[in-house]
């Protein structure tokens, strides 16, 4: 049996090359100049060889070219055989027939994504779609990744045809993003863990290590971010109703007791900005 090798040259999308994770099947793009032999999936974090991360579209093209190469091989072999057969014939001449063309792709087959990140730790440049957690080059969770995620949450609200529902999701995702960030920082620095969905617990947790997470944040801002966390809690645990517990944490809202918490894009947007400051404060202490 002979092995036929062939090359496929995939054009890049402005220098970016699509990859697809074999574990979570999600799609991302890598700057083709920065590609590494092994890449972490930005969504699930699994480390896989780059040469196994073909996207469906790339596979389809490779299969098409493989078929062409196979056909062409058979045609070439046939021709050699026929030439041999007819080479001494005085009465018949052999004219070769047409051959299968091998067509390399001329345009890229990559999909649209929404975020581009240049990792400050390993200098990897990559593009992702939606929420993600890791740099494919170093798996480092840096503040840029979290900030990019917050921006994506906002886009989701703006593109939704049910803003209220997507606001509920966004408040929840905002708190989850914060939670996973605090969790990872704490794990890496052996700080133990608390319920990071709760700002008071989080404040105490970092205070024990000498960090004030509200550094540079005004009282008004503090109330605003607490409100976002409390409202998220209300929608997760009491169908959006403002309970006595809510009022205990935010006495300013006492007149709203027993009413349904109102979510808004402005409140969410302000929450993002305040949370970004908190991220920076934590990062300044724990990440160089
Ligand atoms: Zn994955
Ligand atoms: Zn990196």
Short mmCIF file of C-alpha atoms and ligand atoms in Angstrom, two decimals:
data_model
loop_
_atom_site.label_atom_id
_atom_site.label_comp_id
_atom_site.label_asym_id
_atom_site.label_seq_id
_atom_site.Cartn_x
_atom_site.Cartn_y
_atom_site.Cartn_z
CA UNK A 1 0.00 0.00 0.00
CA UNK A 2 1.36 3.41 -0.81
CA UNK A 3 0.64 6.53 1.21
CA UNK A 4 -0.15 9.66 -0.73
CA UNK A 5 0.67 12.89 1.04
CA UNK A 6 -0.86 16.18 0.05
CA UNK A 7 -0.84 19.71 1.37
CA UNK A 8 -3.84 21.97 1.87
CA UNK A 9 -3.17 25.68 2.21
CA UNK A 10 -5.98 27.35 4.12
CA UNK A 11 -6.11 31.11 3.62
CA UNK A 12 -6.41 32.93 6.96
CA UNK A 13 -9.06 35.46 7.94
CA UNK A 14 -6.85 38.55 8.25
CA UNK A 15 -4.11 36.46 9.78
CA UNK A 16 -6.47 34.48 12.02
CA UNK A 17 -7.00 30.79 11.69
CA UNK A 18 -10.05 28.88 12.95
CA UNK A 19 -9.71 26.04 15.48
CA UNK A 20 -12.34 23.81 17.03
CA UNK A 21 -12.08 22.09 20.41
CA UNK A 22 -12.52 18.31 20.38
CA UNK A 23 -13.98 18.30 23.88
CA UNK A 24 -16.55 21.13 23.89
CA UNK A 25 -16.72 21.53 20.05
CA UNK A 26 -16.50 25.29 20.34
CA UNK A 27 -14.87 27.54 17.79
CA UNK A 28 -12.07 30.09 18.22
CA UNK A 29 -9.39 31.75 16.13
CA UNK A 30 -5.65 32.10 16.64
CA UNK A 31 -3.22 34.54 15.07
CA UNK A 32 -1.45 32.22 12.60
CA UNK A 33 1.95 33.75 13.44
CA UNK A 34 1.52 32.93 17.12
CA UNK A 35 0.30 29.37 16.76
CA UNK A 36 1.76 26.77 19.15
CA UNK A 37 2.02 22.95 18.94
CA UNK A 38 -0.47 22.62 21.79
CA UNK A 39 -3.31 24.97 22.58
CA UNK A 40 -5.68 25.36 25.50
CA UNK A 41 -9.34 25.61 24.55
CA UNK A 42 -10.38 29.15 25.59
CA UNK A 43 -13.80 27.84 26.68
CA UNK A 44 -13.14 24.57 28.54
CA UNK A 45 -9.39 24.94 29.15
CA UNK A 46 -8.48 21.49 27.77
CA UNK A 47 -4.95 21.23 26.29
CA UNK A 48 -4.93 19.65 22.81
CA UNK A 49 -2.45 19.34 19.93
CA UNK A 50 -2.99 22.11 17.41
CA UNK A 51 -2.91 19.57 14.57
CA UNK A 52 -6.08 17.95 15.91
CA UNK A 53 -8.16 21.13 16.18
CA UNK A 54 -9.61 21.17 12.67
CA UNK A 55 -12.91 22.95 12.21
CA UNK A 56 -15.80 21.26 10.38
CA UNK A 57 -15.29 23.56 7.39
CA UNK A 58 -11.55 22.90 7.21
CA UNK A 59 -12.19 19.15 7.43
CA UNK A 60 -14.70 19.38 4.60
CA UNK A 61 -12.16 21.10 2.35
CA UNK A 62 -9.42 18.63 3.28
CA UNK A 63 -11.75 15.75 2.42
CA UNK A 64 -12.65 17.33 -0.92
CA UNK A 65 -8.99 17.77 -1.80
CA UNK A 66 -8.20 14.23 -0.65
CA UNK A 67 -10.80 12.92 -3.11
CA UNK A 68 -9.28 15.00 -5.92
CA UNK A 69 -5.78 13.80 -5.06
CA UNK A 70 -6.99 10.19 -5.01
CA UNK A 71 -8.70 10.53 -8.40
CA UNK A 72 -5.66 12.21 -9.87
CA UNK A 73 -3.42 9.43 -8.58
CA UNK A 74 -5.55 6.78 -10.27
CA UNK A 75 -5.63 8.78 -13.51
CA UNK A 76 -1.83 9.12 -13.49
CA UNK A 77 -1.37 5.42 -12.85
CA UNK A 78 -3.85 4.54 -15.59
CA UNK A 79 -2.04 6.77 -18.02
CA UNK A 80 1.32 5.21 -17.26
CA UNK A 81 -0.23 1.79 -17.84
CA UNK A 82 -1.93 2.76 -21.10
CA UNK A 83 1.16 4.48 -22.44
CA UNK A 84 3.02 1.26 -21.78
CA UNK A 85 0.37 -0.81 -23.54
CA UNK A 86 0.31 1.36 -26.65
CA UNK A 87 3.95 2.33 -26.83
CA UNK A 88 4.85 -0.23 -29.54
CA UNK A 89 1.59 -0.12 -31.42
CA UNK A 90 1.85 1.07 -35.00
CA UNK A 91 -1.87 1.32 -35.58
CA UNK A 92 -3.15 3.00 -32.40
CA UNK A 93 -1.88 6.11 -30.73
CA UNK A 94 -2.75 6.93 -27.15
CA UNK A 95 -4.05 10.40 -26.28
CA UNK A 96 -4.27 11.16 -22.57
CA UNK A 97 -7.70 12.25 -21.30
CA UNK A 98 -8.45 15.22 -19.07
CA UNK A 99 -7.24 15.12 -15.47
CA UNK A 100 -8.88 15.95 -12.18
CA UNK A 101 -7.74 19.35 -10.98
CA UNK A 102 -6.60 19.81 -7.42
CA UNK A 103 -8.20 22.99 -6.21
CA UNK A 104 -6.73 24.65 -3.13
CA UNK A 105 -9.16 26.94 -1.27
CA UNK A 106 -8.85 30.52 -2.45
CA UNK A 107 -10.81 32.25 0.31
CA UNK A 108 -10.97 31.65 4.05
CA UNK A 109 -13.69 29.54 5.64
CA UNK A 110 -13.68 31.20 9.05
CA UNK A 111 -16.66 32.35 11.10
CA UNK A 112 -17.46 35.69 12.67
CA UNK A 113 -16.51 36.04 16.33
CA UNK A 114 -16.99 38.95 18.69
CA UNK A 115 -13.87 39.48 20.75
CA UNK A 116 -10.17 39.77 20.08
CA UNK A 117 -7.64 39.49 22.91
CA UNK A 118 -3.90 39.91 23.03
CA UNK A 119 -2.72 38.02 26.12
CA UNK A 120 -0.35 40.20 28.15
CA UNK A 121 1.22 37.09 29.70
CA UNK A 122 2.25 35.08 26.61
CA UNK A 123 1.53 37.54 23.79
CA UNK A 124 -0.91 35.13 22.14
CA UNK A 125 -3.45 36.87 19.93
CA UNK A 126 -6.80 35.12 19.68
CA UNK A 127 -10.47 35.65 18.90
CA UNK A 128 -13.44 34.05 20.59
CA UNK A 129 -17.20 34.00 20.50
CA UNK A 130 -19.17 34.69 23.66
CA UNK A 131 -18.08 33.94 27.20
CA UNK A 132 -14.69 32.31 27.60
CA UNK A 133 -12.22 31.73 30.39
CA UNK A 134 -8.68 31.04 29.22
CA UNK A 135 -5.86 32.17 27.00
CA UNK A 136 -5.15 29.37 24.47
CA UNK A 137 -1.41 30.05 24.75
CA UNK A 138 -0.84 29.96 28.51
CA UNK A 139 -4.24 29.25 30.16
CA UNK A 140 -3.59 32.32 32.28
CA UNK A 141 -6.75 33.97 33.55
CA UNK A 142 -6.03 37.63 33.31
CA UNK A 143 -8.18 40.62 33.94
CA UNK A 144 -8.48 41.35 30.21
CA UNK A 145 -10.38 38.12 29.72
CA UNK A 146 -12.87 39.05 32.41
CA UNK A 147 -13.29 42.56 31.07
CA UNK A 148 -13.89 41.18 27.58
CA UNK A 149 -16.54 38.88 29.02
CA UNK A 150 -18.30 41.80 30.66
CA UNK A 151 -18.42 43.58 27.31
CA UNK A 152 -19.95 40.49 25.74
CA UNK A 153 -22.68 40.42 28.41
CA UNK A 154 -23.63 43.95 27.42
CA UNK A 155 -23.76 43.06 23.73
CA UNK A 156 -26.09 40.19 24.57
CA UNK A 157 -28.54 42.58 26.26
CA UNK A 158 -28.41 44.99 23.34
CA UNK A 159 -28.99 42.27 20.76
CA UNK A 160 -31.79 40.53 22.63
CA UNK A 161 -35.47 40.73 21.74
CA UNK A 162 -36.39 40.05 25.36
CA UNK A 163 -34.26 42.60 27.25
CA UNK A 164 -35.72 41.76 30.65
CA UNK A 165 -34.90 38.12 30.37
CA UNK A 166 -31.40 38.85 29.06
CA UNK A 167 -30.87 41.38 31.86
CA UNK A 168 -31.64 38.66 34.39
CA UNK A 169 -29.09 36.44 32.67
CA UNK A 170 -26.60 39.26 32.46
CA UNK A 171 -26.83 40.11 36.18
CA UNK A 172 -26.30 36.45 36.89
CA UNK A 173 -23.37 36.11 34.48
CA UNK A 174 -21.78 39.25 35.90
CA UNK A 175 -21.80 37.78 39.39
CA UNK A 176 -20.58 34.40 38.07
CA UNK A 177 -17.73 36.08 36.24
CA UNK A 178 -16.73 37.85 39.43
CA UNK A 179 -17.07 34.62 41.40
CA UNK A 180 -14.87 32.59 39.07
CA UNK A 181 -12.25 35.32 39.01
CA UNK A 182 -12.04 35.50 42.82
CA UNK A 183 -12.03 31.70 43.02
CA UNK A 184 -9.07 31.34 40.67
CA UNK A 185 -7.05 34.11 42.29
CA UNK A 186 -7.70 32.60 45.73
CA UNK A 187 -6.78 29.09 44.58
CA UNK A 188 -3.54 30.29 43.06
CA UNK A 189 -2.56 32.12 46.22
CA UNK A 190 -3.86 29.53 48.68
CA UNK A 191 -6.31 31.93 50.28
CA UNK A 192 -9.03 29.36 50.79
CA UNK A 193 -12.54 30.03 49.56
CA UNK A 194 -15.82 31.66 50.51
CA UNK A 195 -19.06 32.32 48.67
CA UNK A 196 -17.86 34.94 46.21
CA UNK A 197 -21.42 35.62 45.05
CA UNK A 198 -21.66 37.53 48.29
CA UNK A 199 -19.76 40.82 48.31
CA UNK A 200 -19.59 41.05 52.10
CA UNK A 201 -17.94 37.62 52.32
CA UNK A 202 -15.61 38.51 49.48
CA UNK A 203 -14.61 41.77 51.16
CA UNK A 204 -13.80 39.95 54.43
CA UNK A 205 -11.97 37.19 52.55
CA UNK A 206 -9.53 39.56 50.89
CA UNK A 207 -9.33 41.82 53.94
CA UNK A 208 -7.84 38.87 55.83
CA UNK A 209 -5.01 38.98 53.31
CA UNK A 210 -4.58 42.75 53.71
CA UNK A 211 -6.53 43.83 50.63
CA UNK A 212 -9.41 46.28 50.55
CA UNK A 213 -11.41 45.37 47.44
CA UNK A 214 -13.26 48.71 47.66
CA UNK A 215 -10.02 50.69 47.34
CA UNK A 216 -10.77 53.82 45.26
CA UNK A 217 -14.50 53.11 45.17
CA UNK A 218 -16.93 55.72 46.51
CA UNK A 219 -19.81 54.93 48.88
CA UNK A 220 -22.28 55.60 46.08
CA UNK A 221 -20.49 53.14 43.82
CA UNK A 222 -20.32 50.60 46.63
CA UNK A 223 -24.11 50.75 47.03
CA UNK A 224 -24.57 50.43 43.27
CA UNK A 225 -22.51 47.27 42.95
CA UNK A 226 -24.08 45.80 46.09
CA UNK A 227 -27.49 46.46 44.53
CA UNK A 228 -26.54 44.53 41.39
CA UNK A 229 -25.42 41.57 43.50
CA UNK A 230 -28.54 41.73 45.69
CA UNK A 231 -30.89 41.93 42.71
CA UNK A 232 -29.20 38.96 41.11
CA UNK A 233 -29.67 37.09 44.39
CA UNK A 234 -33.34 38.11 44.47
CA UNK A 235 -33.95 36.70 40.97
CA UNK A 236 -32.09 33.50 41.76
CA UNK A 237 -33.73 32.82 45.10
CA UNK A 238 -36.96 34.81 45.61
CA UNK A 239 -38.38 35.30 42.10
CA UNK A 240 -37.08 38.84 42.00
CA UNK A 241 -38.81 39.96 45.20
CA UNK A 242 -37.00 42.45 47.44
CA UNK A 243 -36.80 40.77 50.83
CA UNK A 244 -35.90 41.99 54.31
CA UNK A 245 -32.45 40.48 53.80
CA UNK A 246 -32.00 42.69 50.69
CA UNK A 247 -32.98 45.78 52.68
CA UNK A 248 -30.60 44.81 55.48
CA UNK A 249 -27.74 45.00 53.00
CA UNK A 250 -29.06 48.09 51.19
CA UNK A 251 -31.08 50.16 53.70
CA UNK A 252 -31.40 52.96 51.10
CA UNK A 253 -33.94 50.78 49.25
CA UNK A 254 -36.23 50.22 52.28
CA UNK A 255 -39.25 51.69 50.47
CA UNK A 256 -38.96 48.94 47.85
CA UNK A 257 -39.55 46.05 50.21
CA UNK A 258 -41.81 43.29 48.85
CA UNK A 259 -41.71 44.81 45.34
CA UNK A 260 -40.16 43.24 42.29
CA UNK A 261 -36.55 44.31 41.73
CA UNK A 262 -36.23 46.42 38.60
CA UNK A 263 -33.27 45.58 36.40
CA UNK A 264 -31.84 48.12 34.00
CA UNK A 265 -29.16 48.44 31.37
CA UNK A 266 -27.80 51.58 33.05
CA UNK A 267 -27.54 49.87 36.41
CA UNK A 268 -25.86 46.90 34.78
CA UNK A 269 -23.45 49.11 32.83
CA UNK A 270 -22.46 51.00 35.99
CA UNK A 271 -22.05 47.65 37.74
CA UNK A 272 -19.61 46.55 35.05
CA UNK A 273 -17.49 49.68 35.46
CA UNK A 274 -17.34 49.33 39.23
CA UNK A 275 -16.54 45.63 39.01
CA UNK A 276 -13.74 46.39 36.58
CA UNK A 277 -12.16 48.65 39.23
CA UNK A 278 -12.45 45.84 41.78
CA UNK A 279 -10.86 43.41 39.31
CA UNK A 280 -7.98 45.83 38.83
CA UNK A 281 -7.49 46.22 42.58
CA UNK A 282 -7.34 42.45 43.04
CA UNK A 283 -5.08 42.00 40.01
CA UNK A 284 -2.67 44.70 41.16
CA UNK A 285 -2.05 42.79 44.36
CA UNK A 286 -1.95 39.24 43.05
CA UNK A 287 -0.76 39.37 39.46
CA UNK A 288 2.36 41.04 38.30
ZN1 LIG B 1 -13.14 23.18 24.69
ZN1 LIG B 2 -1.55 33.82 27.34
#
